[in-house]
Coordinates of C-alpha atoms in Angstrom, one line a residue:
M775 CA -0.9 -22.1 -17.2
N776 CA -3.6 -21.0 -14.8
F777 CA -3.0 -20.1 -11.1
D778 CA -4.3 -23.3 -9.6
K779 CA -2.1 -25.5 -11.7
A780 CA 1.0 -23.2 -11.1
Y781 CA 0.3 -23.1 -7.4
A782 CA 0.0 -26.9 -7.2
Q783 CA 3.3 -27.3 -9.0
F784 CA 4.9 -24.6 -6.8
M785 CA 3.9 -26.3 -3.6
E786 CA 4.8 -29.8 -4.8
K787 CA 8.3 -28.6 -5.7
H788 CA 8.9 -27.0 -2.3
I789 CA 7.4 -29.9 -0.4
E790 CA 9.8 -32.3 -2.3
E791 CA 12.8 -30.1 -1.7
S792 CA 12.1 -29.5 2.0
S793 CA 12.4 -31.6 5.2
G794 CA 11.7 -31.4 8.9
L795 CA 9.6 -28.6 10.3
R796 CA 9.4 -26.8 7.0
K797 CA 8.0 -29.8 5.2
E798 CA 5.5 -30.3 8.0
K799 CA 4.3 -26.7 7.6
L800 CA 4.1 -27.0 3.8
L801 CA 2.2 -30.3 4.0
K802 CA -0.5 -28.4 5.9
D803 CA -0.7 -25.9 2.9
L804 CA -0.4 -22.2 3.2
G805 CA -2.8 -20.0 5.0
P806 CA -5.6 -18.0 3.3
G807 CA -3.6 -14.8 3.5
E808 CA -0.6 -16.3 1.8
K809 CA -2.7 -17.8 -0.9
L810 CA -4.5 -14.6 -1.5
F811 CA -1.2 -12.8 -1.8
L812 CA 0.1 -15.3 -4.3
K813 CA -3.1 -15.4 -6.4
D814 CA -4.4 -11.8 -6.4
G815 CA -1.1 -10.1 -5.8
W816 CA 2.0 -11.9 -7.1
W817 CA 0.5 -14.1 -9.8
E818 CA -1.6 -11.4 -11.4
V819 CA 1.5 -9.1 -11.6
F820 CA 4.3 -11.5 -12.5
G821 CA 2.6 -14.6 -13.7
N822 CA 5.1 -16.9 -12.1
F823 CA 6.6 -17.9 -8.7
D824 CA 10.2 -17.7 -9.6
Y825 CA 12.5 -17.1 -6.7
L826 CA 9.7 -17.4 -4.1
Y827 CA 10.0 -19.8 -1.2
P828 CA 7.0 -20.4 1.1
E829 CA 7.5 -21.0 4.8
F830 CA 11.2 -20.3 4.4
M831 CA 13.1 -21.2 7.6
V832 CA 15.8 -18.9 9.0
R833 CA 17.8 -19.3 12.2
D834 CA 17.4 -16.6 14.8
Y835 CA 19.9 -15.1 17.1
Q836 CA 18.8 -17.4 20.0
D837 CA 19.7 -20.6 17.9
G838 CA 16.0 -21.2 17.2
Y839 CA 14.2 -21.0 13.9
R840 CA 11.7 -18.6 12.4
F841 CA 9.5 -19.1 9.4
L842 CA 9.0 -16.4 6.8
D843 CA 5.6 -16.4 5.0
L844 CA 7.3 -15.9 1.6
A845 CA 10.9 -15.3 0.9
Y846 CA 12.1 -13.9 -2.4
L847 CA 15.6 -15.1 -2.9
R848 CA 17.1 -13.3 -5.9
P849 CA 20.5 -11.8 -5.7
P850 CA 21.6 -9.4 -4.5
F851 CA 18.7 -9.1 -2.1
W852 CA 16.7 -11.2 0.3
L853 CA 13.1 -10.1 0.5
N854 CA 10.5 -11.3 3.1
F855 CA 6.8 -10.9 2.4
E856 CA 4.7 -11.2 5.5
I857 CA 0.9 -11.5 5.3
D858 CA -0.8 -10.4 8.5
G859 CA -4.3 -11.2 9.4
F860 CA -5.8 -8.9 12.0
R861 CA -7.0 -11.7 14.3
T862 CA -3.8 -13.7 14.2
H863 CA -1.3 -10.9 14.4
Q864 CA -3.0 -8.2 16.5
S865 CA -6.3 -8.7 18.2
R866 CA -5.4 -11.8 20.3
I867 CA -1.7 -11.0 20.9
D868 CA -0.2 -10.6 24.4
R869 CA 2.6 -8.3 25.3
A870 CA 5.3 -10.9 25.1
K871 CA 4.3 -12.0 21.6
F872 CA 4.0 -8.4 20.5
S873 CA 7.5 -7.7 21.6
D874 CA 8.8 -10.9 20.1
D875 CA 7.2 -10.0 16.8
R876 CA 9.0 -6.7 16.7
D877 CA 12.2 -8.3 17.8
R878 CA 11.9 -10.9 15.0
Q879 CA 11.5 -8.2 12.4
N880 CA 14.4 -6.2 13.8
M881 CA 16.7 -9.2 13.7
L882 CA 15.7 -10.0 10.1
V883 CA 16.5 -6.4 9.1
L884 CA 19.8 -6.6 10.9
D885 CA 20.5 -9.9 8.9
D886 CA 20.0 -7.9 5.7
W887 CA 16.5 -9.0 4.9
K888 CA 14.1 -6.5 3.4
V889 CA 10.8 -7.0 5.1
F890 CA 7.5 -6.1 3.5
R891 CA 4.2 -6.5 5.3
F892 CA 0.8 -6.8 3.7
S893 CA -2.5 -7.1 5.6
Y894 CA -5.1 -9.6 4.6
D895 CA -7.7 -6.9 4.5
M896 CA -5.7 -4.8 2.1
L897 CA -5.0 -7.8 -0.2
R898 CA -8.8 -8.6 -0.1
D899 CA -10.1 -5.0 -0.4
Q900 CA -7.4 -3.1 -2.3
K901 CA -5.6 -5.7 -4.5
R902 CA -4.6 -3.1 -7.1
A903 CA -2.8 -1.1 -4.4
C904 CA -0.9 -4.3 -3.3
Q905 CA -0.1 -5.1 -6.9
A906 CA 1.3 -1.5 -7.4
Q907 CA 3.5 -1.9 -4.3
L908 CA 4.8 -5.2 -5.6
L909 CA 5.7 -3.6 -8.9
Q910 CA 7.4 -0.7 -7.0
I911 CA 9.4 -3.1 -4.8
I912 CA 10.7 -5.3 -7.6
G913 CA 11.2 -2.3 -9.9
R914 CA 13.1 -0.3 -7.3
L915 CA 15.4 -3.2 -6.3
Y916 CA 15.9 -5.0 -9.6
G917 CA 15.2 -2.5 -12.3
D918 CA 12.3 -2.2 -14.8
P919 CA 9.5 -4.6 -13.6
S920 CA 7.7 -4.4 -16.9
K921 CA 10.0 -7.1 -18.3
Y922 CA 8.4 -9.5 -15.7
F923 CA 4.8 -8.3 -16.2
L924 CA 2.7 -9.8 -19.0
S925 CA -0.7 -8.6 -20.0
P926 CA -3.5 -11.1 -20.1
Q927 CA -3.2 -11.3 -23.9
E928 CA 0.6 -11.9 -23.7
R929 CA 0.1 -14.7 -21.1
I930 CA -2.3 -16.5 -23.4
I931 CA 0.2 -16.3 -26.2
M932 CA 3.0 -17.5 -24.0
Q933 CA 0.8 -20.4 -22.7
H934 CA 0.1 -21.6 -26.3
A935 CA 3.8 -21.1 -27.3
G936 CA 5.1 -23.2 -24.5

């Protein structure tokens, strides 16, 4: 299966399973950074979207809600992958939003989330470095990542076998 087909199925599944604010966000589709992360990062390394949840909603300590770009929910860990574009996350941010962003990350860590941040520019310009980090993250937390990684030739074989 190619990325576009897998991505469409991935989004369709999560839209069907969601409701409320999360569903509204998913219906608008993911942003360019999240799509780039999924296509050139995650998909190229792992070839699937198992355990990933886009726009995952978590309750914050003030009884509000926060959305995680991509949550990886695979026991025993909860991983949060945030994709930060320079313009949306830094260049036009005021002091209150800056403080809130730091507070948000601290609260996630206190709630046992492992937070990993990738910049849009790094995903675009240094995709191999991002892929290496993903392999390190999954390998360190879950064991040998090579069992999740398929070479292009192995993917073709698996596509025809399935």
